Coordinates of C-alpha atoms in Angstrom, one line a residue:
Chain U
X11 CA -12.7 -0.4 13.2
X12 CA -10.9 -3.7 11.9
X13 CA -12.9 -6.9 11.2
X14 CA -11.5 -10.1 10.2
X15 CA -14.0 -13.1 9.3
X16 CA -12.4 -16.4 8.6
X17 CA -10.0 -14.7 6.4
X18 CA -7.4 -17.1 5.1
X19 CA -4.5 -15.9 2.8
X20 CA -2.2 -18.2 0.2
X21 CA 0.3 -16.4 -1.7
X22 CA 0.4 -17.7 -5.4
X23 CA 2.5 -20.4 -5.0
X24 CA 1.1 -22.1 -1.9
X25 CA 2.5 -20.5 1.2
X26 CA -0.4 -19.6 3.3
X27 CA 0.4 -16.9 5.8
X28 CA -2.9 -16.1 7.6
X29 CA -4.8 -18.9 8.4
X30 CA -9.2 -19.0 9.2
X31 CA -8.4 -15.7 11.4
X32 CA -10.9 -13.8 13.3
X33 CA -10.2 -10.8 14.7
X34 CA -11.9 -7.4 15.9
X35 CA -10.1 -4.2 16.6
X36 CA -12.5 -1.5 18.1
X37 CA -12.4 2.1 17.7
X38 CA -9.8 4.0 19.8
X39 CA -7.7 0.8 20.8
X40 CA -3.5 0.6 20.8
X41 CA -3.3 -2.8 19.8
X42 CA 0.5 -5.0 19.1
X43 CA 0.5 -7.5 16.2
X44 CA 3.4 -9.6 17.1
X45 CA 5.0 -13.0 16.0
X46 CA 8.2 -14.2 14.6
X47 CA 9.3 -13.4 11.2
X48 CA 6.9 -15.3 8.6
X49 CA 4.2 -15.6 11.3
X50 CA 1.8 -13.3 9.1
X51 CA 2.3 -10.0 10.6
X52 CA 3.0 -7.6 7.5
X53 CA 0.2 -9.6 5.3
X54 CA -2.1 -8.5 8.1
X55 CA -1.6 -5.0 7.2
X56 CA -1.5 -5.9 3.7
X57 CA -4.8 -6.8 3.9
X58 CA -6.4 -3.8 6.2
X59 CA -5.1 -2.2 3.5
X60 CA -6.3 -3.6 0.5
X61 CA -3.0 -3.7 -0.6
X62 CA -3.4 -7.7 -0.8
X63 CA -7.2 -9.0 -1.1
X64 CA -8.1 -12.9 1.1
X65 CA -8.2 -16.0 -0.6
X66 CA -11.1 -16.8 1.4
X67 CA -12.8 -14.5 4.3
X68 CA -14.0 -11.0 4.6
X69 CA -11.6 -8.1 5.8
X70 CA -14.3 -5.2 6.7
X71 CA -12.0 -1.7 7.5
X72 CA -13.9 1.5 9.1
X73 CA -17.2 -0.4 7.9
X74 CA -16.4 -1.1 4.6
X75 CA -16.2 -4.5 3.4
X76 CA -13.2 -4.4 1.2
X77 CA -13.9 -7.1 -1.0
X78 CA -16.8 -5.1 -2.2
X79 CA -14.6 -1.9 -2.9
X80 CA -13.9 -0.7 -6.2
X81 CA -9.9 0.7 -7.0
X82 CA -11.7 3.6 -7.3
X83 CA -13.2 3.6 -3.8
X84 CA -10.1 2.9 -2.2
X85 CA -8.3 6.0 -2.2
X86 CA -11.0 7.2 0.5
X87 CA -11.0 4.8 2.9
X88 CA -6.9 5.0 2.3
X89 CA -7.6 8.9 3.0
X90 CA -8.7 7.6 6.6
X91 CA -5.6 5.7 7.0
X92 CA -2.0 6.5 8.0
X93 CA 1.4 3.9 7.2
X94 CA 4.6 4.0 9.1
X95 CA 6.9 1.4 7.9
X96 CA 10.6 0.5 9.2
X97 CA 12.4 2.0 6.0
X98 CA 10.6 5.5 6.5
X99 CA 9.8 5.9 3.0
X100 CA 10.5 9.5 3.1
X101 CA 10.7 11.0 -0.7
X102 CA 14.5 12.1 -0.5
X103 CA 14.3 14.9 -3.3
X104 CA 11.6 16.5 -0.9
X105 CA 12.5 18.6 2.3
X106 CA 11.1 17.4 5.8
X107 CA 8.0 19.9 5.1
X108 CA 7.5 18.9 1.4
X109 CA 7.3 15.8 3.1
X110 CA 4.9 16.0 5.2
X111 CA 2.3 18.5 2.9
X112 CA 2.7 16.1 0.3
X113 CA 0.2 13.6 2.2
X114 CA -1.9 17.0 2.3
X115 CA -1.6 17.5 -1.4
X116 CA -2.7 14.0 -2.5
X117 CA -5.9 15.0 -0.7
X118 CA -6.3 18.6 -2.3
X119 CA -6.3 20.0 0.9
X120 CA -6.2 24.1 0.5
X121 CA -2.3 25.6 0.9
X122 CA -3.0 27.8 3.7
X123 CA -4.5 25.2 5.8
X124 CA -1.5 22.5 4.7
X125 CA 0.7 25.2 6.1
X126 CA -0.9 25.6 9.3
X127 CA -1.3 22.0 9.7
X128 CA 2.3 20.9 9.0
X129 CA 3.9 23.6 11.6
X130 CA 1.6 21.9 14.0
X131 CA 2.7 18.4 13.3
X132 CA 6.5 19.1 12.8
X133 CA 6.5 20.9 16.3
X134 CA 4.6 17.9 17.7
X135 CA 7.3 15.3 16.6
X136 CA 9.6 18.0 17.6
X137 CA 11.2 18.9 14.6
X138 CA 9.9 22.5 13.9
X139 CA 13.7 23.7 13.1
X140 CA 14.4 21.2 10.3
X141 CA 11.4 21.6 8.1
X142 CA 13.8 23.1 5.7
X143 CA 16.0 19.9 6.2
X144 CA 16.3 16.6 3.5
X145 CA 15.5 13.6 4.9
X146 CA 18.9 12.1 4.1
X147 CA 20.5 15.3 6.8
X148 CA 18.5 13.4 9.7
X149 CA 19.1 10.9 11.8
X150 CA 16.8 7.4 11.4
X151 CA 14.7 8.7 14.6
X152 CA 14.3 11.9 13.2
X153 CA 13.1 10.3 9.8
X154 CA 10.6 8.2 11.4
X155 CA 9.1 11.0 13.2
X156 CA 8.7 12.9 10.0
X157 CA 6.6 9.6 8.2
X158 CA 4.5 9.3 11.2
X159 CA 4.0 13.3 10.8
X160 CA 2.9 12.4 7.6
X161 CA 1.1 9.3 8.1
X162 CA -1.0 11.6 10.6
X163 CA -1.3 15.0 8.7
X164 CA -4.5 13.9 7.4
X165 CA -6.1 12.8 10.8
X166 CA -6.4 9.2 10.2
X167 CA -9.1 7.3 12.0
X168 CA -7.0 4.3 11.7
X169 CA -2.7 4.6 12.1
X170 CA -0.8 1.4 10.9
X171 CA 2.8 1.0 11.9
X172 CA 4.6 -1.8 10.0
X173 CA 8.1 -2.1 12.7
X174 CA 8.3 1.3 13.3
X175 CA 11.2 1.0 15.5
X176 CA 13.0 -2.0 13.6
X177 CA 15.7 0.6 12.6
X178 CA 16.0 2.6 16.1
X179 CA 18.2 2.8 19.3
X180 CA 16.3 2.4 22.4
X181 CA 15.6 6.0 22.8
X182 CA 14.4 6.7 19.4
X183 CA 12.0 3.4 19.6
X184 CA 10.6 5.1 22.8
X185 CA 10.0 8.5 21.3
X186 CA 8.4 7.2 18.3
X187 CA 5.9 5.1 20.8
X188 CA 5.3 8.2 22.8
X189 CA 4.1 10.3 19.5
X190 CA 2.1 7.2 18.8
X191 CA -0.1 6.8 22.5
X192 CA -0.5 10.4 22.0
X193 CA -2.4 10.0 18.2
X194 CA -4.0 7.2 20.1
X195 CA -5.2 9.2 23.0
X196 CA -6.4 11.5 20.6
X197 CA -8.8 8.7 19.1
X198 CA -6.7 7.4 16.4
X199 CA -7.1 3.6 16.3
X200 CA -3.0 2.4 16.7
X201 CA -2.3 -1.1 15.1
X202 CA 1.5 -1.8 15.7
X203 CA 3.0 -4.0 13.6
X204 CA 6.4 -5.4 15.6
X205 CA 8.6 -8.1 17.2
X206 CA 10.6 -5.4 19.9
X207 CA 9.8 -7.0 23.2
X208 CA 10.9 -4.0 25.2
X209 CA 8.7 -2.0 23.8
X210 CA 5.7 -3.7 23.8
X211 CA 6.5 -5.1 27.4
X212 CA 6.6 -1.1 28.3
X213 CA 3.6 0.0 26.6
X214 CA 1.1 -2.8 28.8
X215 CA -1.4 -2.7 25.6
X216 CA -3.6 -5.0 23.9
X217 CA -1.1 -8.1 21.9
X218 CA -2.5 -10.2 19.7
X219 CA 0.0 -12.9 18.6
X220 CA 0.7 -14.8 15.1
X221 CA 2.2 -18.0 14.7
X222 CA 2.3 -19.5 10.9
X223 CA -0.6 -17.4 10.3
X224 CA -2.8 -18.8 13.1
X225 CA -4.1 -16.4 16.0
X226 CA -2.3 -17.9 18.7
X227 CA -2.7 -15.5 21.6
X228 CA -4.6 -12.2 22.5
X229 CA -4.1 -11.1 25.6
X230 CA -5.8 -7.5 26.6
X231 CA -2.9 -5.5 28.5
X232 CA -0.2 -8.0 27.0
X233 CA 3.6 -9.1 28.2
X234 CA 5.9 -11.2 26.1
X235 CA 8.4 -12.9 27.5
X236 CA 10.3 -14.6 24.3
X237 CA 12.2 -13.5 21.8
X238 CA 10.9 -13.9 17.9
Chain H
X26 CA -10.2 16.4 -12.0
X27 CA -10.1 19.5 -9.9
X28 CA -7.8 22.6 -10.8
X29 CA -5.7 22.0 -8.2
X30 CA -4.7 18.6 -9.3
X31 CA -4.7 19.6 -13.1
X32 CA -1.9 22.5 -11.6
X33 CA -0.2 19.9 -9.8
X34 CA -0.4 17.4 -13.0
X35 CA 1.1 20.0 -14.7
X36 CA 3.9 21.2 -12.1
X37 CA 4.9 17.2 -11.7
X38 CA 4.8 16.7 -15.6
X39 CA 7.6 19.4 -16.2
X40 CA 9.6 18.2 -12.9
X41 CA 9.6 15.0 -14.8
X42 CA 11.0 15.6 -18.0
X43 CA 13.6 17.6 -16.0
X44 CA 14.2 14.5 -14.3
X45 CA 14.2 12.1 -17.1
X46 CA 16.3 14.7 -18.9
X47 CA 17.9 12.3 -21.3
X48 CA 15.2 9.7 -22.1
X49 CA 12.8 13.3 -22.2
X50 CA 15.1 14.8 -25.0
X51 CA 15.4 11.4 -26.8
X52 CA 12.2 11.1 -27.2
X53 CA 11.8 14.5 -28.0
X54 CA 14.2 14.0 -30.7
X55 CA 12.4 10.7 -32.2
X56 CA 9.1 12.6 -32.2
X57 CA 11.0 15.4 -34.0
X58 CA 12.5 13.2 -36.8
X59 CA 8.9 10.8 -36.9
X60 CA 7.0 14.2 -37.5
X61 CA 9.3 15.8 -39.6
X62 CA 9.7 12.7 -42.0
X63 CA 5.6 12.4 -41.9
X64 CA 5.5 16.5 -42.7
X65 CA 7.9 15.8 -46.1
X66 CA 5.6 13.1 -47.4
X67 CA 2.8 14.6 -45.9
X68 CA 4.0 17.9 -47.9
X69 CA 4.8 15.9 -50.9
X70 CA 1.3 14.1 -51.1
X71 CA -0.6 16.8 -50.2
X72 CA 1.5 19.1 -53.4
X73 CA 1.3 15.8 -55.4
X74 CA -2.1 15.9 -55.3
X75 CA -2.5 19.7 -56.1
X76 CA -0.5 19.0 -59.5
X77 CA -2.8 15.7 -60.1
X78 CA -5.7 18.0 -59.6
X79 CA -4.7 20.0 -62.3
X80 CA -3.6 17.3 -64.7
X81 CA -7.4 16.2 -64.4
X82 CA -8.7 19.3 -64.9
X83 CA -7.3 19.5 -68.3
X84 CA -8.0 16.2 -68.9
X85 CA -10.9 16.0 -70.9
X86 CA -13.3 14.0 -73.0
X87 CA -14.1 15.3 -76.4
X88 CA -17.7 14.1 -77.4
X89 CA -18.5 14.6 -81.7
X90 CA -21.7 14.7 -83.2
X91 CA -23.4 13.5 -86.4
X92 CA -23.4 16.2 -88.9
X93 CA -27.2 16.1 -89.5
X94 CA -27.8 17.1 -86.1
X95 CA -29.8 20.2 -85.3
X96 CA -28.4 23.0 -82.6
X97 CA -31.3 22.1 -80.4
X98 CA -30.4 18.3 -81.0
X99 CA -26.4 19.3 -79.5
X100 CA -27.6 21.7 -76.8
X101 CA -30.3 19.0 -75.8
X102 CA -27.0 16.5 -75.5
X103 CA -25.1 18.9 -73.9
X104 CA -27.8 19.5 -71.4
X105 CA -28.2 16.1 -70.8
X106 CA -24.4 15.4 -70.2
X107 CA -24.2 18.4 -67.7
X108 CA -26.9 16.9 -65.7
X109 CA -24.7 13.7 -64.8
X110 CA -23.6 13.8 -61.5
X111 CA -20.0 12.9 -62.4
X112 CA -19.8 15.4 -64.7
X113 CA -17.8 18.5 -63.3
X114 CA -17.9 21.4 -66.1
X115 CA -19.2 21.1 -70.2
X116 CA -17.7 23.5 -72.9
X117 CA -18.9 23.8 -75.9
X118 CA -16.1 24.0 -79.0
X119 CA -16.3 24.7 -82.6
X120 CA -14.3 23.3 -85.4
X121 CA -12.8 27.0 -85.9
X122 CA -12.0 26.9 -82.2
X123 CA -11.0 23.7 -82.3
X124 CA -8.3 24.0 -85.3
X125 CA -7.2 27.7 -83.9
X126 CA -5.9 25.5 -80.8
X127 CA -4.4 22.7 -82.6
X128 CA -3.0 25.3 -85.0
X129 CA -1.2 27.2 -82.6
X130 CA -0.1 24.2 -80.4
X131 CA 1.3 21.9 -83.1
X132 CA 2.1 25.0 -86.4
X133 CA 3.4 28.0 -83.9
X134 CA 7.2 28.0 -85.4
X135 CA 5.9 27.5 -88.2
X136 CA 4.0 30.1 -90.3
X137 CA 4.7 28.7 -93.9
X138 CA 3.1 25.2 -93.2
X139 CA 0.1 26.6 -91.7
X140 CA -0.5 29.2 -94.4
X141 CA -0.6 26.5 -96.5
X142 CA -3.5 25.6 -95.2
X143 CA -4.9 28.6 -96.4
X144 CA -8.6 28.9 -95.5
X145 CA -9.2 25.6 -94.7
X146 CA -10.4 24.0 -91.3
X147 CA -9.5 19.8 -91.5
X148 CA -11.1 19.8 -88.2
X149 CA -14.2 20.8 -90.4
X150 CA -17.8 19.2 -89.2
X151 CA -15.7 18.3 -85.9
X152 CA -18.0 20.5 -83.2
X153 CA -17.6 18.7 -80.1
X154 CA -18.2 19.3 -76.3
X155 CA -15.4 19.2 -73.9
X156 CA -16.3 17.1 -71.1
X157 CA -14.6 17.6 -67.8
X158 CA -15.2 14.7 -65.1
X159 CA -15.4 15.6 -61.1
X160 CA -13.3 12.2 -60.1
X161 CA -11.4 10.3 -63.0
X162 CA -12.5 7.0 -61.6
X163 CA -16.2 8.1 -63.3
X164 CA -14.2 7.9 -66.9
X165 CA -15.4 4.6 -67.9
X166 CA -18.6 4.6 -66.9
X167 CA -19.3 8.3 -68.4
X168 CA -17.5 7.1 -71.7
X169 CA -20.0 4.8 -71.8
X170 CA -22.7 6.7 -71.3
X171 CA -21.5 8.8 -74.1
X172 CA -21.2 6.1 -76.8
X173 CA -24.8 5.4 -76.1
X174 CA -26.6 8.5 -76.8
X175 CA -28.1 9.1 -80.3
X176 CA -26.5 11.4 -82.6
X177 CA -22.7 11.3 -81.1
X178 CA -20.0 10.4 -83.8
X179 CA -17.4 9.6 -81.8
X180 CA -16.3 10.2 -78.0
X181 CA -12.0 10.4 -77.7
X182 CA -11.2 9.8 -74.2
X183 CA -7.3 9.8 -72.8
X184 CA -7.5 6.2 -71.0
X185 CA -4.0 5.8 -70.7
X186 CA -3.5 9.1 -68.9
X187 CA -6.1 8.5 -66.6
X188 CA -5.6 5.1 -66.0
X189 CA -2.1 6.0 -64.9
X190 CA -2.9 8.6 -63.1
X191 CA -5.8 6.6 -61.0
X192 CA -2.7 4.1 -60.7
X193 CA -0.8 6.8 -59.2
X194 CA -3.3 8.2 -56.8
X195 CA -3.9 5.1 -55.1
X196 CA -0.3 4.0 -54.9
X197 CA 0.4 7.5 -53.2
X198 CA -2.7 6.8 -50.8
X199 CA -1.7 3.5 -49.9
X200 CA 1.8 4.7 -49.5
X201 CA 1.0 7.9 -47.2
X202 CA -1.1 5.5 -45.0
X203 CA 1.4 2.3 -44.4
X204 CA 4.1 5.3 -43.3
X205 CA 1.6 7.2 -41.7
X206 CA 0.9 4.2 -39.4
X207 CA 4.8 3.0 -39.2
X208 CA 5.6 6.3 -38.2
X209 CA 2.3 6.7 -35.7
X210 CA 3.3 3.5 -33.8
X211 CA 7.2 3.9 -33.2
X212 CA 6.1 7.4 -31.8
X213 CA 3.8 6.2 -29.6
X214 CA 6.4 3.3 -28.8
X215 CA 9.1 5.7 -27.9
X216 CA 6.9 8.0 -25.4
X217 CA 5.8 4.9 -23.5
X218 CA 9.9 3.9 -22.9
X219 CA 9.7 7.6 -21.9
X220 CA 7.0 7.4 -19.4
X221 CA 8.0 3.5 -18.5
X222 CA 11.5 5.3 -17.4
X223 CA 9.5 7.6 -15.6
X224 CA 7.4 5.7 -13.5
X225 CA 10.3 3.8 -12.5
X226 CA 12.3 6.4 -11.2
X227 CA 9.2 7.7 -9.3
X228 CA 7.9 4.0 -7.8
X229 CA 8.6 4.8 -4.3
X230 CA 6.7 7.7 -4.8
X231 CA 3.9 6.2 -6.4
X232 CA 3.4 3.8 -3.7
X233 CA 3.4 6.3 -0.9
X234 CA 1.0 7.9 -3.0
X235 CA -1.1 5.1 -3.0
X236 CA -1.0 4.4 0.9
X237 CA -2.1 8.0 1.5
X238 CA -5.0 7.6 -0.6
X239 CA -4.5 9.3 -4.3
X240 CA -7.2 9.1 -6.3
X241 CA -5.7 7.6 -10.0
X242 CA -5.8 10.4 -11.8
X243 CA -3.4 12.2 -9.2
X244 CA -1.4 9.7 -9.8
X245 CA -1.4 8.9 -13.6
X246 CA -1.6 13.1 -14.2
X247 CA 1.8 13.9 -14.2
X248 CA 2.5 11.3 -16.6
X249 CA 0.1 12.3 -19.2
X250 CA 0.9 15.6 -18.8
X251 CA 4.4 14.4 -19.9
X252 CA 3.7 12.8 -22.4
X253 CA 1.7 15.6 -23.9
X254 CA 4.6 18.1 -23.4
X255 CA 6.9 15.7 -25.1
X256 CA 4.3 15.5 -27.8
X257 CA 3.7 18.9 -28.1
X258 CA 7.2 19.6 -28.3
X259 CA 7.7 17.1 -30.9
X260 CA 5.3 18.5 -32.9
X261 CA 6.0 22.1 -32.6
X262 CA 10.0 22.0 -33.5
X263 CA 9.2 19.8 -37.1
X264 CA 6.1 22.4 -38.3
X265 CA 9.1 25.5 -37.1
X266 CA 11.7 23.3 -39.6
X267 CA 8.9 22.3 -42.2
X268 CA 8.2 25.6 -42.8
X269 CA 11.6 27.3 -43.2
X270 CA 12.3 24.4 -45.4
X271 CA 9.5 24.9 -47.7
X272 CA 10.1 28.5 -48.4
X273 CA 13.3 27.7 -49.4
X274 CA 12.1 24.9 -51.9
X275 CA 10.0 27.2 -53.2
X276 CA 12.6 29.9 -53.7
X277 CA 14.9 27.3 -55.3
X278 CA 11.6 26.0 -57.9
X279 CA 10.8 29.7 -58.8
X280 CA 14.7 30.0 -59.4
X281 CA 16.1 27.7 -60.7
X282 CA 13.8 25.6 -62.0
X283 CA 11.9 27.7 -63.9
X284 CA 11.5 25.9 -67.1
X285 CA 9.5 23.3 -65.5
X286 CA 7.6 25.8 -63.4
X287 CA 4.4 25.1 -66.3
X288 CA 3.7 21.9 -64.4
X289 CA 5.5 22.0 -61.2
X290 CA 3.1 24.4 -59.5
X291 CA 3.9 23.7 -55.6
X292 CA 1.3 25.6 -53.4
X293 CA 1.9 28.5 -51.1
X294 CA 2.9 28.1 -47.7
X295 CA -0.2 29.5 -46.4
X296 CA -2.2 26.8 -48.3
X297 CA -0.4 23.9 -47.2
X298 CA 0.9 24.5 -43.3
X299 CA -3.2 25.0 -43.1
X300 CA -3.5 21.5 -43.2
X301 CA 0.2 20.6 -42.4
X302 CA 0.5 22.6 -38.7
X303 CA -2.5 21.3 -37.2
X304 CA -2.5 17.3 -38.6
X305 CA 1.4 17.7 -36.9
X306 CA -0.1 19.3 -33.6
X307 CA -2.7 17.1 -33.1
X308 CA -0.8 14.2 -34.4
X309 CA 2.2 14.9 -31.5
X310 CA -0.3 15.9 -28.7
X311 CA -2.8 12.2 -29.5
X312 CA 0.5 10.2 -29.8
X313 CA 1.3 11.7 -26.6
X314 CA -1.8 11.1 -24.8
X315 CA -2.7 7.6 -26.2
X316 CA 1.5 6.3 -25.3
X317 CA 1.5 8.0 -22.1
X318 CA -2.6 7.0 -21.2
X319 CA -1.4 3.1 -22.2
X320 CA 1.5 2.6 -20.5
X321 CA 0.2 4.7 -17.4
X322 CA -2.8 2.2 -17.4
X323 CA -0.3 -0.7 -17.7
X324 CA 2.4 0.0 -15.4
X325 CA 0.5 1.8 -12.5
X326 CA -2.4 -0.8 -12.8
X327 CA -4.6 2.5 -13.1

């Protein structure tokens, strides 16, 4: 699903924040990306996404070698892709099911089935009674169920999570994991972006761990005992 | 672009100006004034040239003969004048003809001083052919010719009229092209601050677009489409104002300005908004496309 070859990244500057990594994520696997802040961890998904490109290495995403994709090729393997990040990024002039269609939209997907669809996924996160709702008239666990609604309204092969429970109580963190082993159990590839040792220490899944950008530990049903 | 995107473009475009409200109706406003001052001049060159047109038509060059030439010798150098290919029309005048004009232009008030003429012609032996030329620029050249062929007299050509109005022509041209341009570029300057504003308010939106997967034309749609509409809009309102505006210049010439009514022959409405409406239209839509297409492809990275 996720291949990284000797990929190294400097930001312009001189700060390099991923270092010769190698890494392989297969197909169906719940994997943590953890490390303290400035270890590497959100360039990591910068890069599965395209959003940044290596300064040296190949990053290869659902086969696709992304230093051979065009801009215009990457809206489709984007398509196969969902983002949750910490600050929700929820468009606040929208309600909760604007929301969530609007991930729908992009991809012309046909009204009636964007309708169908969205019901399903609002009463998944369970938030069927608030699609009507703003996302500033919800609370922060709320609001992150809505952008992982979105992030899997178009049934992404791969789901990214950049701290998707930096901004929630204990209870909220949990939820939001649950929703997330449940994508994953469905086939979605998870790749969890986050320094909360509770939850990782609860979830007993794959951790691969960053330090200044060099892969310093992956352990397969991972426990972290210190803090970032 | 599909249909459904080309809807949504068009949805997202209006939601923007209603958005950008105040940026949307300034630059609404600029477009209107740009247009409006481009339709005047426009309006004056295009009537300017009308009334130029006209001077040239009764412009002409008078070409004399030798007296012992035959009437097949002047039709023969009639012909061969007609057959020039700057040559627009030939007439043929006689010396009665001729002196009937100059009589009635120069002796009209008064009838004692050209009675005393009697039967006399002083234009006598003066039989000439009344050259008109297609494009003034030609006048040289064709005087030229004239000179050269056997058996003309003389050849009277108004140089000084044409030269000035040749020097007027391209003065005007130049003129209508520098503000044509000006006016072009602070238009197109003024819908990219439109859409910059635009993209700006909408970034966040624009970058969860872009993690979902939107092709760049979803993206950079609405913002064309916005910059059309302001276009359009900017083009529409100054044709509406033109238009009023010229009936009633019109109205006031016929009115009261009637004495110079002999030269000052504006064209109709019909005549001119036939070029006027649409060079506004497509003017407002293109500035509206190319600002909105360059700073989309700018800011957005497109």
């Amino acid at each position: 699903m996720v291949d990284f070859n000797h990929v190294t990244m400097v930001y312009p500057g001189g700060n390099k924040a991923i270092d010769d990594l190698n890494l392989k994520i297969n197909n169906g696997e719940f994997v943590f990306v953890v490390g303290a802040s400035g270890s590497g961890k959100s360039t990591l998904l910068k890069l599965i996404l395209k959003e940044l490109s290596p300064s040296e290495g190949r990053v290869t995403v659902m086969g696709n070698d992304l230093s051979t994709v065009k801009s215009k090729g990457l809206p489709l393997i984007r398509r196969q892709m969902g983002v949750v990040f910490q600050d929700f990024r929820l468009l606040k002039d929208r309600t909760i099911y604007e929301n969530v269609a609007f991930a729908m939209q992009v991809v012309e997907t046909p009204k009636r089935d964007i309708k169908i669809r969205v019901n399903e996924l609002l009463s998944m996160v369970g938030l069927a009674n608030k699609e009507k709702a703003y996302p500033d008239e919800l609370s922060g666990g709320e609001q992150q169920r809505v952008a992982l609604a979105r992030a899997l309204a178009n049934r992404p092969k791969l789901l990214l999570a950049d701290e998707p429970t930096g901004n929630l109580d204990v209870d909220n963190a949990n939820e939001i994991m649950k929703l997330l082993e449940r994508a994953n159990a469905r086939g979605t590839t998870v790749v969890v972006v986050t320094h909360n040792m509770d939850v990782v220490n609860s979830m007993r899944k794959r951790v691969i761990t960053l330090s200044h950008g060099i892969l310093v530990k992956d352990q397969p049903e991972g426990y972290i005992s210190n803090e970032f | 672009m599909s249909f459904k995107a080309l809807g949504y473009s068009i949805k997202q475009g209006f939601i923007n100006i209603k958005r950008n409200k105040m940026f949307s109706l300034a630059s609404v406003g600029t477009m209107v004034a740009c247009l409006f001052m481009l339709g005047v001049f426009l309006g004056i060159l295009i009537n300017f040239m009308h009334i130029l047109k006209n001077a040239e038509s009764t412009v002409t060059i008078s070409v004399f003969f030798n007296k012992e030439l035959t009437p097949e010798q002047i039709a023969d150098i009639g012909k061969n004048i007609k057959e020039r290919p700057e040559v627009d029309s030939v007439e043929y005048r006689t010396a009665e003809e001729a002196w009937k004009m100059f009589s009635e232009e120069y002796y009209a008030g008064d009838s004692d001083l050209l009675a005393s003429f009697g039967d006399d012609n002083p234009l006598g032996d003066s039989d000439s052919y009344l050259v008109t030329l297609k494009n003034m620029k030609d006048q040289e050249e064709l005087t030229k010719y004239l000179n050269n062929i056997t058996g003309v007299r003389s050849v009277n050509s108004p140089q000084s009229t044409m030269e000035s109005i040749n020097k007027l022509n391209g003065i005007i041209s130049i003129t209508s092209i520098a503000l044509i341009v000006i006016l072009f570029l602070v238009s197109i300057f003024l819908i990219s601050n439109t859409v910059v504003v635009a993209i700006s308010v909408r970034r966040e939106e624009i970058a969860i677009m872009r993690y979902i997967g939107a092709s760049d034309g979803f993206i950079s749609g609405p913002f064309i489409v916005e910059g059309v509409i302001i276009g359009t809009i900017g083009a529409i309102i100054p044709v509406g104002l033109l238009y009023g505006l010229y009936f009633a210049l019109l109205k006031f010439v016929e009115e009261d300005l009637s004495g110079m009514a002999s030269w000052l022959q504006l064209m109709s409405p019909n005549q001119i908004f036939i070029y006027l409406a649409p060079i506004c239209v497509v003017l407002g839509i293109g500035i509206g496309l190319i600002g909105s297409i360059h700073t989309v492809r700018k800011h957005l990275k497109v």
